[in-house]
Coordinates of N, CA and C in Angstrom, one line a residue:
Chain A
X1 N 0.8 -1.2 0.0 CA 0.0 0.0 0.0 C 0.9 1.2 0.0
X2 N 0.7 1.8 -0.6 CA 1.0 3.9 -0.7 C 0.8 4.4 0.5
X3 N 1.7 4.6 1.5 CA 2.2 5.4 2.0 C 1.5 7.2 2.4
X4 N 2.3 7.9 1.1 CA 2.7 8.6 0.7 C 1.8 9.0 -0.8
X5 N 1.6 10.5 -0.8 CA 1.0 10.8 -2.1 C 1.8 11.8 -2.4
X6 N 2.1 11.9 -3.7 CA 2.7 13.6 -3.8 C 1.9 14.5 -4.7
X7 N 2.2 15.5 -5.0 CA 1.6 16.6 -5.5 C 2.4 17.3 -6.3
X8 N 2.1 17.8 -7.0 CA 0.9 17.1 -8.7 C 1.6 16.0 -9.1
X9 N 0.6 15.2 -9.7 CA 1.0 14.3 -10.2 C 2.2 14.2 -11.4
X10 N 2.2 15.9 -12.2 CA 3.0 16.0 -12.8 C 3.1 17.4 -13.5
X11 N 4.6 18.1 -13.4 CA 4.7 19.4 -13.1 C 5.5 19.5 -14.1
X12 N 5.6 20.8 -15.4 CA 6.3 20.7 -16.4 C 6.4 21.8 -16.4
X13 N 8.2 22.9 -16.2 CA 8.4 24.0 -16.1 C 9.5 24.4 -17.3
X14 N 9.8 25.8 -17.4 CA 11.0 25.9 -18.4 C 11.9 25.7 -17.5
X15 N 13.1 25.7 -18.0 CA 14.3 25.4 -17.6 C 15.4 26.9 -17.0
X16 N 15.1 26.4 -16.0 CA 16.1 27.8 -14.8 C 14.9 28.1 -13.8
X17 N 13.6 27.7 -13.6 CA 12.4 28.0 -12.8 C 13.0 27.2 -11.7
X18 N 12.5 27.3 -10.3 CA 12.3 26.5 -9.6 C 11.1 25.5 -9.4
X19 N 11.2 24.7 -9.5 CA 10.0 23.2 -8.9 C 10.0 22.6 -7.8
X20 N 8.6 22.8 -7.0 CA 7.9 22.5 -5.8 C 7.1 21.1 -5.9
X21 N 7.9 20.4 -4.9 CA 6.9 19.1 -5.1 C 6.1 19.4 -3.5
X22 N 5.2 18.4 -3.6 CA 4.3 18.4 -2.0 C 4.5 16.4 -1.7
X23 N 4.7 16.2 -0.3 CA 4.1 14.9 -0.3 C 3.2 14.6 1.0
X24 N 2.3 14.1 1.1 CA 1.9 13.4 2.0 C 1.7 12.7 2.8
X25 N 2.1 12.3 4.0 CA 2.3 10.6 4.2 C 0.7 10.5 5.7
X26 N 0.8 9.4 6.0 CA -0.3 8.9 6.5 C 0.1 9.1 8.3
X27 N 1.1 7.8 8.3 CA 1.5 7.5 9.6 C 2.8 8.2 10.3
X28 N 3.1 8.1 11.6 CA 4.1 8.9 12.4 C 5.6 8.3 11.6
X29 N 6.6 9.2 11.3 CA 8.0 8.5 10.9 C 9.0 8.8 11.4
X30 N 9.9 8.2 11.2 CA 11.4 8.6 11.7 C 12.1 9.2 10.6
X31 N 11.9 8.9 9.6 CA 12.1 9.6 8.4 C 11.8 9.9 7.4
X32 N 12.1 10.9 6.5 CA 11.2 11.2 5.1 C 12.2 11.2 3.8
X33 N 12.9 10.2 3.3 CA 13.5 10.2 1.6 C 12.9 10.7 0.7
X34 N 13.3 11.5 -0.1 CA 13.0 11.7 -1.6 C 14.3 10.9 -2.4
X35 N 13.6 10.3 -3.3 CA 14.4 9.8 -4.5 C 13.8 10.1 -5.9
X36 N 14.9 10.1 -6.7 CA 14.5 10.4 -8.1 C 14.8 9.2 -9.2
X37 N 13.6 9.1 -9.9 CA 14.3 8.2 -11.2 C 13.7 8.2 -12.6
X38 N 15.0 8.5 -13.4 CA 15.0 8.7 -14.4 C 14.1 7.6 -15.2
X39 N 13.5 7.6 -16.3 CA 12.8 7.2 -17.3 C 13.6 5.2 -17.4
X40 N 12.8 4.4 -17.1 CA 13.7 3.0 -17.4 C 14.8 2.7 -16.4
X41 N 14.9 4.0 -15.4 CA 16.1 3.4 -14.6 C 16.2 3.0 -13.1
X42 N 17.0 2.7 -12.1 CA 16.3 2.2 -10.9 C 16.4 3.7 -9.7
X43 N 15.8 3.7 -8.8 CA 16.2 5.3 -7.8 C 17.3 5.8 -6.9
X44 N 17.3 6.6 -7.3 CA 18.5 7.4 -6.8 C 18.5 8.1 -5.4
X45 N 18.8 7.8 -4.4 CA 18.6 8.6 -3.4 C 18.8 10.3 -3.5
X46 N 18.3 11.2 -3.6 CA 18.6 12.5 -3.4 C 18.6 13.0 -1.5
X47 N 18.1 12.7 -0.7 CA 17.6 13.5 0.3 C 17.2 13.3 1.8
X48 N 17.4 13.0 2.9 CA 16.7 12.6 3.5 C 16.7 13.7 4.7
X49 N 15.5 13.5 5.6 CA 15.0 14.6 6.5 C 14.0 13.6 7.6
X50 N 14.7 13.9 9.5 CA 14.8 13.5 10.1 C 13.0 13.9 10.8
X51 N 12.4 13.1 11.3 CA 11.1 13.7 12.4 C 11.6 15.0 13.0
X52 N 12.8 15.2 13.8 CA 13.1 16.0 14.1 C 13.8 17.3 13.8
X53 N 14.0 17.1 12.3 CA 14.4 18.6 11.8 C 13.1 19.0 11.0
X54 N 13.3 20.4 10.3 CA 12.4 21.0 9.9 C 12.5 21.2 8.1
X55 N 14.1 21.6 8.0 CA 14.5 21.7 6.6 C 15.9 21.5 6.4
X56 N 16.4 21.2 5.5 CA 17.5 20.5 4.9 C 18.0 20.8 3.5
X57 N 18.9 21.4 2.9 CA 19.3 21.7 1.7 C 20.7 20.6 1.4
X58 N 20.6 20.6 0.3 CA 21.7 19.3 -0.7 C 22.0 20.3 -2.1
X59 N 22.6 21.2 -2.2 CA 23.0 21.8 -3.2 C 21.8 22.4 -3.6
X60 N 21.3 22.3 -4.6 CA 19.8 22.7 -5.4 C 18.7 22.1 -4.6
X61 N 18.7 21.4 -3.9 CA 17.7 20.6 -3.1 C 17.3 21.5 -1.9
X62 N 16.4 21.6 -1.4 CA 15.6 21.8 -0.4 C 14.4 21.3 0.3
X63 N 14.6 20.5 1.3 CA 13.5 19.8 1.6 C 12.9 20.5 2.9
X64 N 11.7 20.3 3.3 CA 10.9 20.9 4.4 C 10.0 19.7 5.0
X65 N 10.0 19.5 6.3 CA 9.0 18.9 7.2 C 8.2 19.4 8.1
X66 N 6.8 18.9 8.0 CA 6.1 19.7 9.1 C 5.5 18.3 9.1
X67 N 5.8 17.9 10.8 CA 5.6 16.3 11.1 C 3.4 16.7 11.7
X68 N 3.3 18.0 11.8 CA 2.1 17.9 12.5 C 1.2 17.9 11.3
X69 N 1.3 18.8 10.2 CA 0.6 18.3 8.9 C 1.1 16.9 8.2
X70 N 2.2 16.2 9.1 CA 2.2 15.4 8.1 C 2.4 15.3 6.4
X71 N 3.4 16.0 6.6 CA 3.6 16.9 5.0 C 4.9 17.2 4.7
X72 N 5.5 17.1 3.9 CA 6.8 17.4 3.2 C 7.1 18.1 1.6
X73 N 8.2 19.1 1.6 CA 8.0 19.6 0.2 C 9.2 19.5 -0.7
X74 N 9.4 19.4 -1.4 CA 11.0 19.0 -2.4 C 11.2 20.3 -3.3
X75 N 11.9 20.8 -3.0 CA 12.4 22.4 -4.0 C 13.4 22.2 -5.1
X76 N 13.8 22.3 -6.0 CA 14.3 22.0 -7.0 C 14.6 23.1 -7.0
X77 N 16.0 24.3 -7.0 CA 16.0 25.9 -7.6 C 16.7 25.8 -8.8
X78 N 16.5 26.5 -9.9 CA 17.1 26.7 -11.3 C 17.3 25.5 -11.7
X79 N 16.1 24.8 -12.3 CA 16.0 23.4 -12.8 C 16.8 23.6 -13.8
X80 N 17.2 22.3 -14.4 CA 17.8 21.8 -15.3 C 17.1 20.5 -16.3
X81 N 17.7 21.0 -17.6 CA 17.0 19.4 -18.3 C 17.1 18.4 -18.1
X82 N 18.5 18.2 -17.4 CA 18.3 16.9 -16.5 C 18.1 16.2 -15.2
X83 N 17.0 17.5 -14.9 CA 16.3 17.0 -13.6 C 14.9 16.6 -14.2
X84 N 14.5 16.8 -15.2 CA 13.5 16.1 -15.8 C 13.7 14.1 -15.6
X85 N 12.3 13.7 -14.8 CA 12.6 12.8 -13.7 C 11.4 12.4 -13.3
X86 N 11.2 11.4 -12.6 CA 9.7 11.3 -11.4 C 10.4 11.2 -10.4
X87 N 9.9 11.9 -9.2 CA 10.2 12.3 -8.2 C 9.6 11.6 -7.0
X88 N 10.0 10.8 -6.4 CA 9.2 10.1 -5.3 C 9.7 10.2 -3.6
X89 N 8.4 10.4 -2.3 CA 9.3 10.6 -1.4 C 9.0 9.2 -1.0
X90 N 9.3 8.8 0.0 CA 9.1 7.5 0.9 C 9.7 7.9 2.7
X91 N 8.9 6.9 3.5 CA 9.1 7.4 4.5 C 9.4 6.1 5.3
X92 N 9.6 5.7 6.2 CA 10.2 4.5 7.1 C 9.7 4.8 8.7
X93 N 8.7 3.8 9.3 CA 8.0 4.3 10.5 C 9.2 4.2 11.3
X94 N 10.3 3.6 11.2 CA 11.7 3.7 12.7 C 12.3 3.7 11.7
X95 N 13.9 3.6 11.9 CA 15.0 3.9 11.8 C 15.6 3.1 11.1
X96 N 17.2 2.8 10.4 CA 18.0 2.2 10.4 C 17.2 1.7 9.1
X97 N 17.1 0.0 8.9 CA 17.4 -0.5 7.8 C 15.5 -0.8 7.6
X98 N 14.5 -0.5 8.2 CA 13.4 -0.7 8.0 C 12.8 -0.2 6.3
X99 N 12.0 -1.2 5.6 CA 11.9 -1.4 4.3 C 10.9 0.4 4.5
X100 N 11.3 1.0 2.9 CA 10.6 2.0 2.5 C 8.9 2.2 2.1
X101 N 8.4 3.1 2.5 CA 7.1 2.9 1.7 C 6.9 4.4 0.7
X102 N 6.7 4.1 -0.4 CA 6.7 5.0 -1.3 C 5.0 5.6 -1.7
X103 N 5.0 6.6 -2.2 CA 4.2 7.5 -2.6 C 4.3 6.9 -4.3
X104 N 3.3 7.9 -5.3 CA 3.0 7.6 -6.2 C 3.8 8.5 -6.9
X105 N 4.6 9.3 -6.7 CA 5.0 10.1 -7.3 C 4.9 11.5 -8.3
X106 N 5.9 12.4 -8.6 CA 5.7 13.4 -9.1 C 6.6 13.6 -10.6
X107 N 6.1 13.4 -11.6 CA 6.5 13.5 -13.2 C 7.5 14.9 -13.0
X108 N 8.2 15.3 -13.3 CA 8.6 16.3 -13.8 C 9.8 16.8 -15.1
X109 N 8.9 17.7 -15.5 CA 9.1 17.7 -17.3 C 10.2 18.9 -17.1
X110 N 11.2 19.6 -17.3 CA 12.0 20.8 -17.6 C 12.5 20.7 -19.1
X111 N 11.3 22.0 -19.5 CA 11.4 22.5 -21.2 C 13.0 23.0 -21.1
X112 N 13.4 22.8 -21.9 CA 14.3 23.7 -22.7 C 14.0 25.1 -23.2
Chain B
X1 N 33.5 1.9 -7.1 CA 32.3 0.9 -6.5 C 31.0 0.4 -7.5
X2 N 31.3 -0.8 -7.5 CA 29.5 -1.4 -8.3 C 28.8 -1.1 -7.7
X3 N 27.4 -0.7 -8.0 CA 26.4 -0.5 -7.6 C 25.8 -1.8 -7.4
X4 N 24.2 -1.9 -7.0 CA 23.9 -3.2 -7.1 C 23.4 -3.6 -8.5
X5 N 23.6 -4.7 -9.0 CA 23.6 -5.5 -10.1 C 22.3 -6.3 -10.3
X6 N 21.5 -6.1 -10.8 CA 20.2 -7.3 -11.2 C 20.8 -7.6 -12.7
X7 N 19.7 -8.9 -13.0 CA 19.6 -9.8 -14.4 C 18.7 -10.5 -14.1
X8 N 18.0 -10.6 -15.1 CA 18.2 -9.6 -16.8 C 17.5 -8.5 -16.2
X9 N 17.7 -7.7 -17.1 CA 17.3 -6.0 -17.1 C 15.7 -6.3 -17.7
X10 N 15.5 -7.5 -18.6 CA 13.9 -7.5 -19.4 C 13.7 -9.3 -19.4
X11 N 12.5 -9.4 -19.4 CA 11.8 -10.6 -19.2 C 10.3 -10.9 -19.7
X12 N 10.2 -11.6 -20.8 CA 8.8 -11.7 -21.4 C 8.3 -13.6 -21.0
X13 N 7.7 -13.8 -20.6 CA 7.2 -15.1 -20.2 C 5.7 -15.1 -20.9
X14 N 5.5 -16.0 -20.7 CA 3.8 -16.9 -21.1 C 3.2 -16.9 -19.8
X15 N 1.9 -16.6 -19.2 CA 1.3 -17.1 -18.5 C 1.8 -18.2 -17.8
X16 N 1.2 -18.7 -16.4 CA 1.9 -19.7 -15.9 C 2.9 -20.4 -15.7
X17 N 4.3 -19.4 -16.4 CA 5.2 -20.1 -16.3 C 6.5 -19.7 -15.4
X18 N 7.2 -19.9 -14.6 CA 8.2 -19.9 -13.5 C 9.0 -18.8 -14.4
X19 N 9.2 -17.8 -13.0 CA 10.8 -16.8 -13.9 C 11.3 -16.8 -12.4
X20 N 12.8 -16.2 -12.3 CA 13.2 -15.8 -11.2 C 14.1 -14.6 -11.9
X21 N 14.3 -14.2 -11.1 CA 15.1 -12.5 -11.2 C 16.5 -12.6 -9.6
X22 N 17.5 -12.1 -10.5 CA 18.8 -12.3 -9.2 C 19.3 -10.8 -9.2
X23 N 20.0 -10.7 -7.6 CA 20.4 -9.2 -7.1 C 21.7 -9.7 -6.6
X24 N 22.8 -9.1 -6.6 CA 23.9 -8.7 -6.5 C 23.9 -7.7 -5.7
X25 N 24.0 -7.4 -4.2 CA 23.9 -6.0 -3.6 C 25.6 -5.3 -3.7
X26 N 25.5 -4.5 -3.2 CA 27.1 -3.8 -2.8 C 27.6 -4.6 -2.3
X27 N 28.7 -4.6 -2.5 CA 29.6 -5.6 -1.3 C 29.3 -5.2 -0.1
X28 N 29.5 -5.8 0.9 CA 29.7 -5.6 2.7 C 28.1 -5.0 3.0
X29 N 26.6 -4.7 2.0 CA 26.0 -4.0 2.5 C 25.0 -5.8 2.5
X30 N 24.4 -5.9 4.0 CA 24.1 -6.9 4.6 C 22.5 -7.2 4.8
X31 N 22.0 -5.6 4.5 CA 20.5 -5.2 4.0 C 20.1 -5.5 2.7
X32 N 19.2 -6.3 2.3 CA 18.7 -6.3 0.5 C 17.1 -6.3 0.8
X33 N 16.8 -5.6 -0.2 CA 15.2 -6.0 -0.5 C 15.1 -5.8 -1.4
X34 N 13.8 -6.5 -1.8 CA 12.8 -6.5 -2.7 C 11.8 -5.8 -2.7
X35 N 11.6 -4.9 -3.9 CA 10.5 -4.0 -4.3 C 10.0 -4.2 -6.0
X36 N 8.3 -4.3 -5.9 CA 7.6 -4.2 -7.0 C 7.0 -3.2 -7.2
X37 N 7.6 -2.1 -8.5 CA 6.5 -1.4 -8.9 C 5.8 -1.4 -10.4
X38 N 4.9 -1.2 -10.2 CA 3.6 -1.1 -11.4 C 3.9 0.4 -11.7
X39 N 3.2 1.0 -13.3 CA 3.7 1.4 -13.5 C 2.4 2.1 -13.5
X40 N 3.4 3.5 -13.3 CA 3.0 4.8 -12.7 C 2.9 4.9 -11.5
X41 N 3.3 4.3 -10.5 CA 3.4 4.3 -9.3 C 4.8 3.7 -8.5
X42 N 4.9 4.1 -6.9 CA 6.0 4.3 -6.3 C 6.4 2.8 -6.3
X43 N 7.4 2.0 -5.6 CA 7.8 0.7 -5.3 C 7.1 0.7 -4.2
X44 N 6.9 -0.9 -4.2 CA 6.2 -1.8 -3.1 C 7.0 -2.3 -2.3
X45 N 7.6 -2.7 -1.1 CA 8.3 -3.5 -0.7 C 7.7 -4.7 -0.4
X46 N 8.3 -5.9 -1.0 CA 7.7 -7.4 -1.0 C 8.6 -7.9 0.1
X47 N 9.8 -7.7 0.7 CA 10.3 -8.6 1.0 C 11.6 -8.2 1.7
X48 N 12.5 -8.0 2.8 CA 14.2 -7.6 3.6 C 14.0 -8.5 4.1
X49 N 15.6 -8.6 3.6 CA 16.6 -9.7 4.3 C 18.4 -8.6 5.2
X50 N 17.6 -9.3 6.4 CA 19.1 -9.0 7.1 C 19.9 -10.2 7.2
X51 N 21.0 -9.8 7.0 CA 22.2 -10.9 5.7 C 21.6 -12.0 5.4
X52 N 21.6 -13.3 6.0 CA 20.5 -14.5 4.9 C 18.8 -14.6 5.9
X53 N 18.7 -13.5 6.6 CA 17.3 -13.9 7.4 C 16.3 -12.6 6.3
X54 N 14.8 -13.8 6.3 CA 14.0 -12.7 5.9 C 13.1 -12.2 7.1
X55 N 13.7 -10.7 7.2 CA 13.2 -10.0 8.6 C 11.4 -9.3 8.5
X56 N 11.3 -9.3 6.5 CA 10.3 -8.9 6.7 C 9.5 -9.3 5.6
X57 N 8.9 -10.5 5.4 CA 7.9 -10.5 4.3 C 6.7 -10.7 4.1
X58 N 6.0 -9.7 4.7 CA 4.6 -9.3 5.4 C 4.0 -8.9 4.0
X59 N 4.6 -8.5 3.0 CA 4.1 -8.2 1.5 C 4.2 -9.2 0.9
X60 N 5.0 -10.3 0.7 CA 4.9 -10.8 -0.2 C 4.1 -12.4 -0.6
X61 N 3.7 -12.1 -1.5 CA 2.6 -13.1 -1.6 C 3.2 -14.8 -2.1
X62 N 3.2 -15.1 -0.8 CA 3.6 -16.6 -0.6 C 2.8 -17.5 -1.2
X63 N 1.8 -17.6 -2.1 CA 1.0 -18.2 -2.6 C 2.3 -18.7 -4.1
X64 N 2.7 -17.8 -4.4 CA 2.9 -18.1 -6.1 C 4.7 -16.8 -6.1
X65 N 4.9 -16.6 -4.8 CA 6.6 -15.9 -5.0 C 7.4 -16.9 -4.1
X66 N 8.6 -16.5 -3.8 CA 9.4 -17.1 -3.0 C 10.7 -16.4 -3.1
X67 N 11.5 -16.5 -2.0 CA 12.8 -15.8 -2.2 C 13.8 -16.3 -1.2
X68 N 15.1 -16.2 -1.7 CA 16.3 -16.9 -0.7 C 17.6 -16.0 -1.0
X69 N 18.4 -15.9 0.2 CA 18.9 -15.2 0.2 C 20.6 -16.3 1.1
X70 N 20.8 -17.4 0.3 CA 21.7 -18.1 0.4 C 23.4 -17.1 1.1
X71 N 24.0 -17.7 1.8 CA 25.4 -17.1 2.2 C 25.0 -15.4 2.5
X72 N 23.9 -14.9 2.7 CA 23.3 -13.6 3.1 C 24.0 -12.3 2.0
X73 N 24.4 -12.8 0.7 CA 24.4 -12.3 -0.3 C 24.1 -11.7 -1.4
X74 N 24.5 -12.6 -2.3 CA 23.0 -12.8 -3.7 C 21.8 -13.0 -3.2
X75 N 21.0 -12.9 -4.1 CA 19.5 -13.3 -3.7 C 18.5 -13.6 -5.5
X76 N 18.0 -14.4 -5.0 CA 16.8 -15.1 -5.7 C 15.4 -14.9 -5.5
X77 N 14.8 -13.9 -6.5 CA 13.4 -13.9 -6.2 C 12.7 -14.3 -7.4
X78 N 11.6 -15.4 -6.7 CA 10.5 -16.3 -8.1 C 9.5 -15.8 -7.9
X79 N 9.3 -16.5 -9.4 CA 7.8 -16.6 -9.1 C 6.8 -17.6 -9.8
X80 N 6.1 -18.6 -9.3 CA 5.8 -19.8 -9.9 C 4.6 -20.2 -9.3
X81 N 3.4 -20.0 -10.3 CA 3.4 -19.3 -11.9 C 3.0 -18.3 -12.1
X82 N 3.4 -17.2 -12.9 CA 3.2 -16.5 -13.5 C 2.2 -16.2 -13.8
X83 N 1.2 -14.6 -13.2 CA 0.1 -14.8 -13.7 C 0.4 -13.0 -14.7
X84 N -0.9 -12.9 -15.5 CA -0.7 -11.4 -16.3 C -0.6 -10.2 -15.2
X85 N -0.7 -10.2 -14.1 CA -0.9 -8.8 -13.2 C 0.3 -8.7 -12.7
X86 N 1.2 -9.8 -12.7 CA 2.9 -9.5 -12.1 C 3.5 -8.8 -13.0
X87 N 2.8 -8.6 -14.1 CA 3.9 -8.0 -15.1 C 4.2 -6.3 -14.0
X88 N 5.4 -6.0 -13.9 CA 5.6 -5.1 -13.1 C 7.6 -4.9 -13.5
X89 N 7.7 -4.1 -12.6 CA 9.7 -3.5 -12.7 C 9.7 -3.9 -11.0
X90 N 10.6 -5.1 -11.1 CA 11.0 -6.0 -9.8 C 12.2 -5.2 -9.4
X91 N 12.8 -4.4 -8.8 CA 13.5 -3.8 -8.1 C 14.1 -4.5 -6.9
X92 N 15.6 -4.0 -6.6 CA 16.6 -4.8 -5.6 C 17.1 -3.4 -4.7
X93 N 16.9 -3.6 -4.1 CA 18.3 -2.6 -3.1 C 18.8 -3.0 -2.2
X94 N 20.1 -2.2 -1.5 CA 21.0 -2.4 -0.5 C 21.1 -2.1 0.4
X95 N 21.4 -2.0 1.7 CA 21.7 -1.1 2.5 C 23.0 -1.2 3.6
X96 N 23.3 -0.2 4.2 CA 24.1 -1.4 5.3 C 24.3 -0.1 6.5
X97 N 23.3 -0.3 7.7 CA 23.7 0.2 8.6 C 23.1 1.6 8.6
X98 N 22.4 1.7 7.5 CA 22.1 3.7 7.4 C 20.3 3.2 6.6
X99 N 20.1 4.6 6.6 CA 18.4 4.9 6.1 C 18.4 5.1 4.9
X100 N 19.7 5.1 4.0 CA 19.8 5.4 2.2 C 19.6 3.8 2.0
X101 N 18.7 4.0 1.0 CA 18.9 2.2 0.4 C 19.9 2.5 -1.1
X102 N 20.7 1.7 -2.0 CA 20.6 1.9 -2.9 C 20.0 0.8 -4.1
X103 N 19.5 1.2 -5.3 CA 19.0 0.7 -5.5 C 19.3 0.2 -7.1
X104 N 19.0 -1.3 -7.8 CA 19.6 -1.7 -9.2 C 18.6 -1.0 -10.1
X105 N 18.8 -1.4 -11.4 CA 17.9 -1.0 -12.2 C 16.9 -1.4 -12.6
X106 N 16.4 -2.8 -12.0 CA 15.3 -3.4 -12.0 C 15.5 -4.2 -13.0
X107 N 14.7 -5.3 -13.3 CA 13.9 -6.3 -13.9 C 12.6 -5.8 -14.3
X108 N 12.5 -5.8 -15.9 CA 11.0 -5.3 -16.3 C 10.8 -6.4 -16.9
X109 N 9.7 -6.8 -16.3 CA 8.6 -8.4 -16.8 C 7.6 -7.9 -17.3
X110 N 7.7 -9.3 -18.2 CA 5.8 -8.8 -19.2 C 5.6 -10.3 -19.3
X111 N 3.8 -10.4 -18.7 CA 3.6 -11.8 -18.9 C 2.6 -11.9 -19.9
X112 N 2.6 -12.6 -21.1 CA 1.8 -12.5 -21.8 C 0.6 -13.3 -22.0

């Protein structure tokens, strides 16, 4: 079962914009992943963000938690064409090596 | 460093008939699972193994899968038989000691 939902299902910007993803999750976590994967290929970890922090940056990355909405956001600044991707978060109810549960994911198209 | 390794990358079967799919994790990482996703949607976790134990296969449907994770290494996941709704992208990842999984490039099955 899905987890996690994100928001929109799919987001197609020019290239140098920034892109906002949203995700949803259900139950309490220890943590929140975003991973990205390319068209045919397997996922890539980009990100992760603790119950306890609020926001977290990885170069162009920006992630946000608010554990009381139950809510998470993925910032992309000055996209590129090859961040054109589906975007997916997942979250893990404890720690350490517990299996992921994933969301449906977010398309994202960067025009040239 | 290799990443993790699946085979074959593509898989076309007949109804009813036995496939298995094999994973190669990172060296030394002692975490592997199994994830199915269908398409347009996130991965499912079927199945972790902490090194040859399966710690969690509350997904996976024991009716018609199975999986082994011999010398707590390689791994082997079936499926016998084959019905048309498995057609899906079987997915492997690794982990060892942390909340990043990484992950192969999957097995894409088509049952016809």
């Amino acid at each position: 079962s899905q987890q996690g939902e994100e928001d929109p299902q799919a987001l197609s910007i020019q290239e140098g914009e920034n892109a906002t993803m949203n995700c949803s999750y259900k139950t309490s976590i220890n943590n929140l992943q975003w991973y990205r994967q390319n068209s045919g290929r397997g996922l890539v970890h980009l990100i992760l963000i603790r119950s306890n922090e609020r926001e977290k940056h990885s170069g162009r990355l920006r992630v946000t938690l608010d554990t009381s909405k139950k809510s998470s956001s993925l910032l992309i600044t000055a996209s590129r064409a090859a961040d054109t991707a589906s975007y997916f978060c997942a979250t893990a109810p404890g720690g350490g090596a517990d299996g992921l549960t994933f969301g449906k994911g977010t398309h994202l198209i960067i025009q040239p | 460093e290799a990443g993790v390794v699946q085979s074959p990358r593509y898989k076309i079967i007949e109804k009813k008939q036995p496939v298995a799919f094999w994973c190669n994790p990172i060296s030394g990482h002692n975490t592997l699972y199994w994830y199915l996703q269908n398409l347009g949607q996130g991965p499912e976790l079927l199945i972790r193994y902490e090194n040859e134990e399966a710690v969690d296969d509350s997904q996976l449907p024991k009716d018609r899968f199975s999986a082994e994770r011999l010398k707590g290494v390689d791994s082997t996941l079936k499926i016998q038989p084959a019905e048309l709704g498995d057609s899906a992208v079987y997915l492997c990842a690794s982990s060892f000691h942390t909340d990043t999984q990484y992950f192969g490039p999957g097995t894409r099955l088509t049952v016809l």
